[in-house]
Amino acid sequence: MTLPPLDSQQWQGSLRAFGWGLRATSATILSAVLFVTFIGIGALAHDSGFSMLWAILSTVLVWAGPAQIILVSTLGSGVTIVQAAIAVTMSAIRLFPMVVAVLPLIRTPETKRRDLVLVAHFTAVTLWVECYRFLPHVPREGRIAFVHGLGSGLVLIGLVATIIGYLLAANLSQTFGAAVLLLTPLAFLFSTARNSKGIADVLSLGLGLVLYPVAALLDSGVDILVSGVAAGTIAFGVHKWRERQELA
Amino acid sequence: MSDFIGNWHALIVLLVAGVIPNQIWRMLGLWLGGGLDEGSDLLMWVKAVATAILAGVIAQIIVQPPGALASVPWFLRYGALAAGFAAFMVTRRSIFAGVVCGELVMLAGKWWLG
């Protein structure tokens, strides 16, 4: 899909910009990855004993794959609500720098903060990546509407996939149920690996995978936090150390 | 219909343990953004920890599998992830190739074991 030129009549009015944003969801492989991930999330919610409404609301209101999976798997394994909330909030900290990075691409000097609430809500890794790709080709006045369209489209894809995954897990044989559940770790691993650029990214992914089984031996209820903070801190330390080596 | 809604307690838990702890960071970003340096050490550390937590989630699903995935023996789960990763690397980082290869290895292994 090619967007119309910046000065085209086709950008007149926010409804048109919204439409272009909605259509942009069809122009990215990330939509397919999103679809696959949320099929896994729907299946996971079903197999952990949550209702269909619960799964739907978690996709619409949380709108962050990792947080949803952590929530389902921690609550499903019987930890307390507080432990689940801590694990979710730790995984969600990454949304903070994403929102901070996305907003300057979108706002104009006249933009009010409340106009950006929905943009902040839609912000997750997929939207973040797509904003960098598409927004330079969208006139600035139309960007909020464009992102609203793009975000609504992505949520709709996630929502349909959640429902399909939930129904599949309820009705499929055990083998295919297992195949649907396996989609989530595969899709997450490869999409994260694809976005890894520096040494810090690669190390935090690799160490995070390896350290979790070790941390799980502690059986602390917050094993994911323990391995995540340890692996992330080591990766950050190595990155700083290498930076200093290069300067010296 | 009551199957669809489930119990109200679980929906409140979703709000308290899921929606609020997640949204708070987006709203803080909206509120405090602007004054923050994207390349700062604090944000780098946060990103590294967030990636490692995500890696932990991936490992958890494979090591302590939920629901139907628990019916797949451990060597098949690990093997599927490894084979998928190999396909991902060989195809110059194709997510699609990695996912398909991982799934095929798991299904083939399960079929072969009977």
mmCIF file of C-alpha atoms in Angstrom:
data_model
loop_
_atom_site.group_PDB
_atom_site.id
_atom_site.type_symbol
_atom_site.label_atom_id
_atom_site.label_comp_id
_atom_site.label_asym_id
_atom_site.label_seq_id
_atom_site.Cartn_x
_atom_site.Cartn_y
_atom_site.Cartn_z
ATOM 1 C CA MET A 1 0.000 0.000 0.000
ATOM 2 C CA THR A 2 1.247 3.500 -0.822
ATOM 3 C CA LEU A 3 -0.105 6.478 1.065
ATOM 4 C CA PRO A 4 -1.137 9.543 -0.974
ATOM 5 C CA PRO A 5 1.403 12.409 -1.167
ATOM 6 C CA LEU A 6 1.498 14.761 1.827
ATOM 7 C CA ASP A 7 -0.300 17.612 0.031
ATOM 8 C CA SER A 8 -2.993 15.408 -1.539
ATOM 9 C CA GLN A 9 -6.736 16.137 -1.250
ATOM 10 C CA GLN A 10 -7.082 12.612 0.099
ATOM 11 C CA TRP A 11 -5.811 13.744 3.514
ATOM 12 C CA GLN A 12 -8.640 16.317 3.884
ATOM 13 C CA GLY A 13 -10.565 15.737 7.107
ATOM 14 C CA SER A 14 -9.842 13.421 10.010
ATOM 15 C CA LEU A 15 -12.209 10.713 8.766
ATOM 16 C CA ARG A 16 -10.042 10.180 5.698
ATOM 17 C CA ALA A 17 -6.864 10.130 7.784
ATOM 18 C CA PHE A 18 -8.534 7.587 10.097
ATOM 19 C CA GLY A 19 -9.394 5.470 7.039
ATOM 20 C CA TRP A 20 -5.803 5.517 5.803
ATOM 21 C CA GLY A 21 -4.626 4.458 9.256
ATOM 22 C CA LEU A 22 -7.118 1.600 9.298
ATOM 23 C CA ARG A 23 -5.996 0.512 5.842
ATOM 24 C CA ALA A 24 -2.315 0.662 6.845
ATOM 25 C CA THR A 25 -2.838 -2.397 9.074
ATOM 26 C CA SER A 26 -3.134 -4.513 5.925
ATOM 27 C CA ALA A 27 0.315 -3.363 4.759
ATOM 28 C CA THR A 28 2.413 -4.976 7.451
ATOM 29 C CA ILE A 29 3.639 -8.452 8.321
ATOM 30 C CA LEU A 30 3.322 -7.378 11.959
ATOM 31 C CA SER A 31 -0.472 -7.685 11.644
ATOM 32 C CA ALA A 32 0.008 -11.395 10.947
ATOM 33 C CA VAL A 33 2.348 -11.757 13.929
ATOM 34 C CA LEU A 34 -0.185 -9.910 16.074
ATOM 35 C CA PHE A 35 -2.956 -12.215 14.874
ATOM 36 C CA VAL A 36 -0.945 -15.320 15.689
ATOM 37 C CA THR A 37 0.068 -13.985 19.112
ATOM 38 C CA PHE A 38 -3.496 -13.185 20.128
ATOM 39 C CA ILE A 39 -4.761 -16.579 18.952
ATOM 40 C CA GLY A 40 -2.275 -17.951 21.484
ATOM 41 C CA ILE A 41 -3.486 -15.545 24.168
ATOM 42 C CA GLY A 42 -7.132 -16.507 23.602
ATOM 43 C CA ALA A 43 -6.216 -20.194 23.836
ATOM 44 C CA LEU A 44 -4.142 -19.587 26.965
ATOM 45 C CA ALA A 45 -7.034 -17.731 28.640
ATOM 46 C CA HIS A 46 -9.345 -20.638 27.843
ATOM 47 C CA ASP A 47 -6.969 -23.308 29.117
ATOM 48 C CA SER A 48 -6.345 -21.340 32.334
ATOM 49 C CA GLY A 49 -10.073 -21.280 33.057
ATOM 50 C CA PHE A 50 -10.997 -17.666 32.248
ATOM 51 C CA SER A 51 -14.268 -16.668 30.553
ATOM 52 C CA MET A 52 -14.608 -15.401 26.990
ATOM 53 C CA LEU A 53 -15.608 -11.933 28.262
ATOM 54 C CA TRP A 54 -12.496 -11.894 30.457
ATOM 55 C CA ALA A 55 -10.320 -12.681 27.431
ATOM 56 C CA ILE A 56 -12.049 -10.021 25.299
ATOM 57 C CA LEU A 57 -11.754 -7.334 27.982
ATOM 58 C CA SER A 58 -8.123 -8.175 28.621
ATOM 59 C CA THR A 59 -7.307 -7.620 24.928
ATOM 60 C CA VAL A 60 -9.279 -4.359 24.649
ATOM 61 C CA LEU A 61 -8.326 -2.819 28.015
ATOM 62 C CA VAL A 62 -4.803 -4.113 28.617
ATOM 63 C CA TRP A 63 -3.714 -4.249 24.964
ATOM 64 C CA ALA A 64 -0.217 -5.591 25.620
ATOM 65 C CA GLY A 65 0.517 -9.203 24.737
ATOM 66 C CA PRO A 66 3.274 -9.828 27.312
ATOM 67 C CA ALA A 67 1.247 -8.296 30.162
ATOM 68 C CA GLN A 68 -1.773 -10.408 29.218
ATOM 69 C CA ILE A 69 0.252 -13.604 29.103
ATOM 70 C CA ILE A 70 1.953 -12.838 32.417
ATOM 71 C CA LEU A 71 -1.430 -12.082 33.958
ATOM 72 C CA VAL A 72 -3.023 -15.303 32.711
ATOM 73 C CA SER A 73 -0.064 -17.527 33.560
ATOM 74 C CA THR A 74 0.607 -16.050 37.008
ATOM 75 C CA LEU A 75 -3.065 -16.041 38.062
ATOM 76 C CA GLY A 76 -3.422 -19.526 36.563
ATOM 77 C CA SER A 77 -0.502 -20.804 38.648
ATOM 78 C CA GLY A 78 -2.199 -19.645 41.829
ATOM 79 C CA VAL A 79 -0.082 -16.696 43.022
ATOM 80 C CA THR A 80 -1.636 -13.769 44.891
ATOM 81 C CA ILE A 81 -3.202 -10.791 43.099
ATOM 82 C CA VAL A 82 -0.412 -8.535 44.389
ATOM 83 C CA GLN A 83 2.323 -10.807 42.963
ATOM 84 C CA ALA A 84 0.513 -10.914 39.609
ATOM 85 C CA ALA A 85 0.124 -7.112 39.601
ATOM 86 C CA ILE A 86 3.842 -6.616 40.324
ATOM 87 C CA ALA A 87 4.851 -8.970 37.486
ATOM 88 C CA VAL A 88 2.455 -7.210 35.077
ATOM 89 C CA THR A 89 3.627 -3.729 36.018
ATOM 90 C CA MET A 90 7.292 -4.704 35.623
ATOM 91 C CA SER A 91 6.603 -5.958 32.096
ATOM 92 C CA ALA A 92 4.660 -2.770 31.315
ATOM 93 C CA ILE A 93 7.441 -0.339 32.247
ATOM 94 C CA ARG A 94 8.720 -0.700 28.678
ATOM 95 C CA LEU A 95 5.531 1.062 27.494
ATOM 96 C CA PHE A 96 6.699 4.238 29.215
ATOM 97 C CA PRO A 97 9.674 4.944 26.930
ATOM 98 C CA MET A 98 7.559 3.886 23.919
ATOM 99 C CA VAL A 99 4.876 6.485 24.661
ATOM 100 C CA VAL A 100 7.548 9.103 25.334
ATOM 101 C CA ALA A 101 9.120 8.311 21.944
ATOM 102 C CA VAL A 102 5.883 8.180 19.924
ATOM 103 C CA LEU A 103 4.216 11.398 21.118
ATOM 104 C CA PRO A 104 6.688 13.900 19.591
ATOM 105 C CA LEU A 105 5.974 12.315 16.185
ATOM 106 C CA ILE A 106 2.282 13.067 16.560
ATOM 107 C CA ARG A 107 1.611 16.247 18.437
ATOM 108 C CA THR A 108 1.504 19.799 17.118
ATOM 109 C CA PRO A 109 1.966 22.917 19.289
ATOM 110 C CA GLU A 110 -1.860 23.155 19.582
ATOM 111 C CA THR A 111 -2.392 19.529 20.641
ATOM 112 C CA LYS A 112 -3.900 19.118 24.086
ATOM 113 C CA ARG A 113 -2.839 16.275 26.321
ATOM 114 C CA ARG A 114 -6.343 14.774 26.455
ATOM 115 C CA ASP A 115 -6.334 14.420 22.651
ATOM 116 C CA LEU A 116 -3.470 11.958 23.035
ATOM 117 C CA VAL A 117 -4.978 9.624 25.665
ATOM 118 C CA LEU A 118 -6.201 7.125 23.068
ATOM 119 C CA VAL A 119 -2.878 7.280 21.217
ATOM 120 C CA ALA A 120 -1.111 6.428 24.504
ATOM 121 C CA HIS A 121 -3.539 3.559 25.061
ATOM 122 C CA PHE A 122 -2.903 2.070 21.606
ATOM 123 C CA THR A 123 0.862 2.317 22.046
ATOM 124 C CA ALA A 124 2.496 -1.116 22.155
ATOM 125 C CA VAL A 125 5.365 -2.575 20.217
ATOM 126 C CA THR A 126 3.466 -3.038 16.932
ATOM 127 C CA LEU A 127 2.078 0.508 16.827
ATOM 128 C CA TRP A 128 5.415 1.905 17.935
ATOM 129 C CA VAL A 129 7.271 0.256 15.045
ATOM 130 C CA GLU A 130 4.588 1.228 12.510
ATOM 131 C CA CYS A 131 4.544 4.863 13.627
ATOM 132 C CA TYR A 132 8.209 5.193 12.716
ATOM 133 C CA ARG A 133 7.489 3.650 9.322
ATOM 134 C CA PHE A 134 4.264 5.413 8.328
ATOM 135 C CA LEU A 135 4.132 8.789 10.082
ATOM 136 C CA PRO A 136 6.782 10.523 7.947
ATOM 137 C CA HIS A 137 4.331 10.012 5.047
ATOM 138 C CA VAL A 138 1.330 11.436 6.936
ATOM 139 C CA PRO A 139 0.702 15.208 7.173
ATOM 140 C CA ARG A 140 1.094 16.341 10.787
ATOM 141 C CA GLU A 141 -2.508 17.616 11.184
ATOM 142 C CA GLY A 142 -3.796 14.164 10.240
ATOM 143 C CA ARG A 143 -1.506 12.102 12.454
ATOM 144 C CA ILE A 144 -3.748 11.738 15.514
ATOM 145 C CA ALA A 145 -6.627 10.506 13.348
ATOM 146 C CA PHE A 146 -4.251 8.254 11.383
ATOM 147 C CA VAL A 147 -2.913 6.649 14.578
ATOM 148 C CA HIS A 148 -6.467 6.265 15.899
ATOM 149 C CA GLY A 149 -7.290 4.353 12.703
ATOM 150 C CA LEU A 150 -4.130 2.275 12.832
ATOM 151 C CA GLY A 151 -4.614 1.498 16.545
ATOM 152 C CA SER A 152 -8.309 0.585 16.136
ATOM 153 C CA GLY A 153 -7.430 -1.703 13.242
ATOM 154 C CA LEU A 154 -4.731 -3.470 15.242
ATOM 155 C CA VAL A 155 -6.997 -3.877 18.291
ATOM 156 C CA LEU A 156 -9.705 -5.291 16.021
ATOM 157 C CA ILE A 157 -7.247 -7.849 14.623
ATOM 158 C CA GLY A 158 -6.171 -8.759 18.177
ATOM 159 C CA LEU A 159 -9.780 -9.023 19.304
ATOM 160 C CA VAL A 160 -10.893 -11.322 16.472
ATOM 161 C CA ALA A 161 -7.792 -13.478 17.047
ATOM 162 C CA THR A 162 -8.463 -13.676 20.811
ATOM 163 C CA ILE A 163 -11.993 -14.957 20.150
ATOM 164 C CA ILE A 164 -10.806 -17.447 17.512
ATOM 165 C CA GLY A 165 -8.011 -18.739 19.785
ATOM 166 C CA TYR A 166 -10.428 -19.119 22.699
ATOM 167 C CA LEU A 167 -12.903 -21.077 20.562
ATOM 168 C CA LEU A 168 -10.154 -23.207 18.992
ATOM 169 C CA ALA A 169 -8.773 -24.195 22.393
ATOM 170 C CA ALA A 170 -12.278 -25.119 23.523
ATOM 171 C CA ASN A 171 -13.062 -27.278 20.508
ATOM 172 C CA LEU A 172 -9.822 -28.691 19.159
ATOM 173 C CA SER A 173 -8.066 -31.951 19.882
ATOM 174 C CA GLN A 174 -5.260 -31.864 22.425
ATOM 175 C CA THR A 175 -2.584 -31.879 19.718
ATOM 176 C CA PHE A 176 -3.973 -28.842 17.923
ATOM 177 C CA GLY A 177 -4.635 -27.096 21.225
ATOM 178 C CA ALA A 178 -0.950 -27.562 22.030
ATOM 179 C CA ALA A 179 -0.009 -26.195 18.592
ATOM 180 C CA VAL A 180 -2.082 -23.049 19.209
ATOM 181 C CA LEU A 181 -0.478 -22.516 22.626
ATOM 182 C CA LEU A 182 2.990 -22.950 21.125
ATOM 183 C CA LEU A 183 2.321 -20.020 18.768
ATOM 184 C CA THR A 184 2.819 -17.455 21.540
ATOM 185 C CA PRO A 185 6.370 -18.329 22.650
ATOM 186 C CA LEU A 186 7.457 -18.789 19.016
ATOM 187 C CA ALA A 187 5.965 -15.502 17.790
ATOM 188 C CA PHE A 188 7.301 -13.566 20.808
ATOM 189 C CA LEU A 189 10.778 -15.023 20.565
ATOM 190 C CA PHE A 190 11.203 -14.279 16.875
ATOM 191 C CA SER A 191 9.592 -10.852 16.842
ATOM 192 C CA THR A 192 11.741 -9.797 19.821
ATOM 193 C CA ALA A 193 14.866 -11.279 18.245
ATOM 194 C CA ARG A 194 14.081 -9.421 15.032
ATOM 195 C CA ASN A 195 13.875 -6.112 16.887
ATOM 196 C CA SER A 196 17.151 -6.787 18.740
ATOM 197 C CA LYS A 197 19.887 -4.475 17.577
ATOM 198 C CA GLY A 198 22.622 -3.814 20.127
ATOM 199 C CA ILE A 199 24.458 -6.124 22.508
ATOM 200 C CA ALA A 200 22.098 -5.110 25.348
ATOM 201 C CA ASP A 201 19.044 -6.366 23.404
ATOM 202 C CA VAL A 202 20.616 -9.678 22.425
ATOM 203 C CA LEU A 203 22.012 -10.376 25.902
ATOM 204 C CA SER A 204 18.817 -9.509 27.763
ATOM 205 C CA LEU A 205 16.854 -11.838 25.476
ATOM 206 C CA GLY A 206 19.368 -14.714 25.688
ATOM 207 C CA LEU A 207 20.095 -14.399 29.409
ATOM 208 C CA GLY A 208 16.403 -13.941 30.175
ATOM 209 C CA LEU A 209 15.650 -17.283 28.485
ATOM 210 C CA VAL A 210 18.463 -19.106 30.273
ATOM 211 C CA LEU A 211 18.061 -17.563 33.737
ATOM 212 C CA TYR A 212 14.309 -18.162 34.051
ATOM 213 C CA PRO A 213 14.602 -21.950 34.625
ATOM 214 C CA VAL A 214 17.256 -21.205 37.278
ATOM 215 C CA ALA A 215 15.073 -18.585 38.995
ATOM 216 C CA ALA A 216 12.109 -20.974 38.831
ATOM 217 C CA LEU A 217 13.964 -23.259 41.259
ATOM 218 C CA LEU A 218 13.439 -20.553 43.911
ATOM 219 C CA ASP A 219 9.672 -20.916 43.464
ATOM 220 C CA SER A 220 9.235 -17.404 44.859
ATOM 221 C CA GLY A 221 6.020 -16.524 43.004
ATOM 222 C CA VAL A 222 7.883 -13.693 41.277
ATOM 223 C CA ASP A 223 10.480 -15.861 39.490
ATOM 224 C CA ILE A 224 9.949 -13.936 36.249
ATOM 225 C CA LEU A 225 10.841 -10.710 38.032
ATOM 226 C CA VAL A 226 13.941 -12.219 39.626
ATOM 227 C CA SER A 227 15.314 -13.585 36.340
ATOM 228 C CA GLY A 228 14.220 -10.494 34.387
ATOM 229 C CA VAL A 229 15.863 -7.946 36.665
ATOM 230 C CA ALA A 230 19.031 -10.062 36.933
ATOM 231 C CA ALA A 231 19.346 -10.715 33.182
ATOM 232 C CA GLY A 232 18.422 -7.143 32.222
ATOM 233 C CA THR A 233 20.889 -5.641 34.694
ATOM 234 C CA ILE A 234 23.733 -7.890 33.496
ATOM 235 C CA ALA A 235 22.938 -7.016 29.858
ATOM 236 C CA PHE A 236 22.872 -3.302 30.701
ATOM 237 C CA GLY A 237 26.165 -3.629 32.626
ATOM 238 C CA VAL A 238 27.890 -5.383 29.719
ATOM 239 C CA HIS A 239 26.611 -2.702 27.348
ATOM 240 C CA LYS A 240 28.024 0.096 29.563
ATOM 241 C CA TRP A 241 31.317 -1.777 30.004
ATOM 242 C CA ARG A 242 31.705 -2.211 26.218
ATOM 243 C CA GLU A 243 30.861 1.446 25.678
ATOM 244 C CA ARG A 244 33.609 2.446 28.075
ATOM 245 C CA GLN A 245 36.092 0.058 26.405
ATOM 246 C CA GLU A 246 35.389 1.693 23.056
ATOM 247 C CA LEU A 247 35.951 5.168 24.487
ATOM 248 C CA ALA A 248 39.213 4.179 26.164
ATOM 249 C CA MET B 1 -24.498 -16.510 28.802
ATOM 250 C CA SER B 2 -23.060 -16.948 32.283
ATOM 251 C CA ASP B 3 -20.297 -19.058 30.708
ATOM 252 C CA PHE B 4 -19.488 -16.078 28.535
ATOM 253 C CA ILE B 5 -19.232 -13.653 31.471
ATOM 254 C CA GLY B 6 -17.632 -16.029 33.968
ATOM 255 C CA ASN B 7 -17.416 -14.829 37.547
ATOM 256 C CA TRP B 8 -17.306 -11.178 38.540
ATOM 257 C CA HIS B 9 -14.429 -11.723 40.897
ATOM 258 C CA ALA B 10 -12.140 -12.669 37.988
ATOM 259 C CA LEU B 11 -13.163 -9.522 36.088
ATOM 260 C CA ILE B 12 -12.283 -7.332 39.077
ATOM 261 C CA VAL B 13 -8.924 -9.132 39.372
ATOM 262 C CA LEU B 14 -8.372 -8.351 35.669
ATOM 263 C CA LEU B 15 -8.853 -4.659 36.426
ATOM 264 C CA VAL B 16 -6.727 -4.571 39.584
ATOM 265 C CA ALA B 17 -3.869 -6.886 38.564
ATOM 266 C CA GLY B 18 -3.947 -6.357 34.783
ATOM 267 C CA VAL B 19 -5.457 -3.141 33.458
ATOM 268 C CA ILE B 20 -4.274 -0.657 36.109
ATOM 269 C CA PRO B 21 -0.665 -1.899 36.593
ATOM 270 C CA ASN B 22 -0.287 -1.900 32.793
ATOM 271 C CA GLN B 23 -1.982 1.401 31.867
ATOM 272 C CA ILE B 24 -0.247 3.387 34.573
ATOM 273 C CA TRP B 25 2.998 3.416 32.539
ATOM 274 C CA ARG B 26 1.306 4.628 29.377
ATOM 275 C CA MET B 27 -0.410 7.446 31.248
ATOM 276 C CA LEU B 28 2.839 8.361 33.026
ATOM 277 C CA GLY B 29 4.518 8.508 29.621
ATOM 278 C CA LEU B 30 1.779 10.836 28.409
ATOM 279 C CA TRP B 31 2.028 12.976 31.550
ATOM 280 C CA LEU B 32 5.803 13.172 31.970
ATOM 281 C CA GLY B 33 6.971 12.678 28.362
ATOM 282 C CA GLY B 34 8.791 15.520 26.687
ATOM 283 C CA GLY B 35 11.196 16.183 29.508
ATOM 284 C CA LEU B 36 12.867 12.799 29.126
ATOM 285 C CA ASP B 37 16.000 11.871 27.244
ATOM 286 C CA GLU B 38 15.344 8.791 25.110
ATOM 287 C CA GLY B 39 18.962 7.658 25.280
ATOM 288 C CA SER B 40 19.307 7.969 29.062
ATOM 289 C CA ASP B 41 20.847 5.151 31.106
ATOM 290 C CA LEU B 42 17.671 4.690 33.132
ATOM 291 C CA LEU B 43 15.572 4.072 30.019
ATOM 292 C CA MET B 44 18.227 1.718 28.617
ATOM 293 C CA TRP B 45 18.135 -0.331 31.801
ATOM 294 C CA VAL B 46 14.319 -0.364 31.787
ATOM 295 C CA LYS B 47 14.290 -1.614 28.199
ATOM 296 C CA ALA B 48 16.837 -4.338 29.006
ATOM 297 C CA VAL B 49 14.836 -5.547 32.023
ATOM 298 C CA ALA B 50 11.573 -5.462 30.055
ATOM 299 C CA THR B 51 13.122 -7.573 27.264
ATOM 300 C CA ALA B 52 14.499 -10.053 29.814
ATOM 301 C CA ILE B 53 11.078 -10.327 31.476
ATOM 302 C CA LEU B 54 9.565 -11.089 28.095
ATOM 303 C CA ALA B 55 12.242 -13.758 27.555
ATOM 304 C CA GLY B 56 11.310 -15.173 30.974
ATOM 305 C CA VAL B 57 7.672 -15.413 29.883
ATOM 306 C CA ILE B 58 8.701 -17.315 26.741
ATOM 307 C CA ALA B 59 10.836 -19.689 28.841
ATOM 308 C CA GLN B 60 8.026 -20.148 31.362
ATOM 309 C CA ILE B 61 5.534 -21.285 28.701
ATOM 310 C CA ILE B 62 8.068 -23.812 27.392
ATOM 311 C CA VAL B 63 9.390 -25.020 30.780
ATOM 312 C CA GLN B 64 6.102 -25.032 32.717
ATOM 313 C CA PRO B 65 3.565 -25.354 29.890
ATOM 314 C CA PRO B 66 -0.090 -24.420 30.419
ATOM 315 C CA GLY B 67 -3.131 -26.491 29.381
ATOM 316 C CA ALA B 68 -2.860 -28.682 26.300
ATOM 317 C CA LEU B 69 0.816 -27.834 25.770
ATOM 318 C CA ALA B 70 1.614 -29.905 28.876
ATOM 319 C CA SER B 71 0.720 -33.012 26.825
ATOM 320 C CA VAL B 72 3.822 -32.417 24.673
ATOM 321 C CA PRO B 73 6.994 -34.006 26.140
ATOM 322 C CA TRP B 74 9.728 -31.576 27.228
ATOM 323 C CA PHE B 75 12.252 -32.563 24.529
ATOM 324 C CA LEU B 76 9.695 -31.818 21.813
ATOM 325 C CA ARG B 77 8.911 -28.387 23.278
ATOM 326 C CA TYR B 78 12.597 -27.471 23.561
ATOM 327 C CA GLY B 79 13.313 -29.050 20.162
ATOM 328 C CA ALA B 80 10.503 -27.070 18.489
ATOM 329 C CA LEU B 81 11.832 -23.788 19.893
ATOM 330 C CA ALA B 82 15.403 -24.635 18.832
ATOM 331 C CA ALA B 83 14.371 -25.767 15.330
ATOM 332 C CA GLY B 84 12.228 -22.655 14.897
ATOM 333 C CA PHE B 85 15.138 -20.480 15.951
ATOM 334 C CA ALA B 86 17.465 -22.240 13.486
ATOM 335 C CA ALA B 87 14.948 -21.650 10.659
ATOM 336 C CA PHE B 88 14.601 -18.012 11.754
ATOM 337 C CA MET B 89 18.374 -17.488 11.528
ATOM 338 C CA VAL B 90 18.823 -19.392 8.234
ATOM 339 C CA THR B 91 16.073 -17.349 6.538
ATOM 340 C CA ARG B 92 17.675 -14.079 7.597
ATOM 341 C CA ARG B 93 15.258 -13.455 10.434
ATOM 342 C CA SER B 94 11.899 -14.461 8.967
ATOM 343 C CA ILE B 95 9.363 -14.627 11.819
ATOM 344 C CA PHE B 96 7.037 -16.627 9.593
ATOM 345 C CA ALA B 97 9.637 -19.317 8.789
ATOM 346 C CA GLY B 98 10.553 -19.638 12.471
ATOM 347 C CA VAL B 99 6.962 -20.058 13.634
ATOM 348 C CA VAL B 100 6.050 -22.548 10.889
ATOM 349 C CA CYS B 101 9.191 -24.648 11.409
ATOM 350 C CA GLY B 102 8.738 -24.760 15.204
ATOM 351 C CA GLU B 103 5.109 -25.819 14.834
ATOM 352 C CA LEU B 104 5.919 -28.499 12.234
ATOM 353 C CA VAL B 105 8.642 -30.038 14.410
ATOM 354 C CA MET B 106 6.279 -30.224 17.388
ATOM 355 C CA LEU B 107 3.408 -31.705 15.338
ATOM 356 C CA ALA B 108 5.663 -34.176 13.516
ATOM 357 C CA GLY B 109 7.218 -35.298 16.797
ATOM 358 C CA LYS B 110 3.837 -35.783 18.388
ATOM 359 C CA TRP B 111 2.556 -37.732 15.410
ATOM 360 C CA TRP B 112 5.698 -39.908 15.376
ATOM 361 C CA LEU B 113 5.403 -40.673 19.096
ATOM 362 C CA GLY B 114 1.751 -41.583 18.488
#
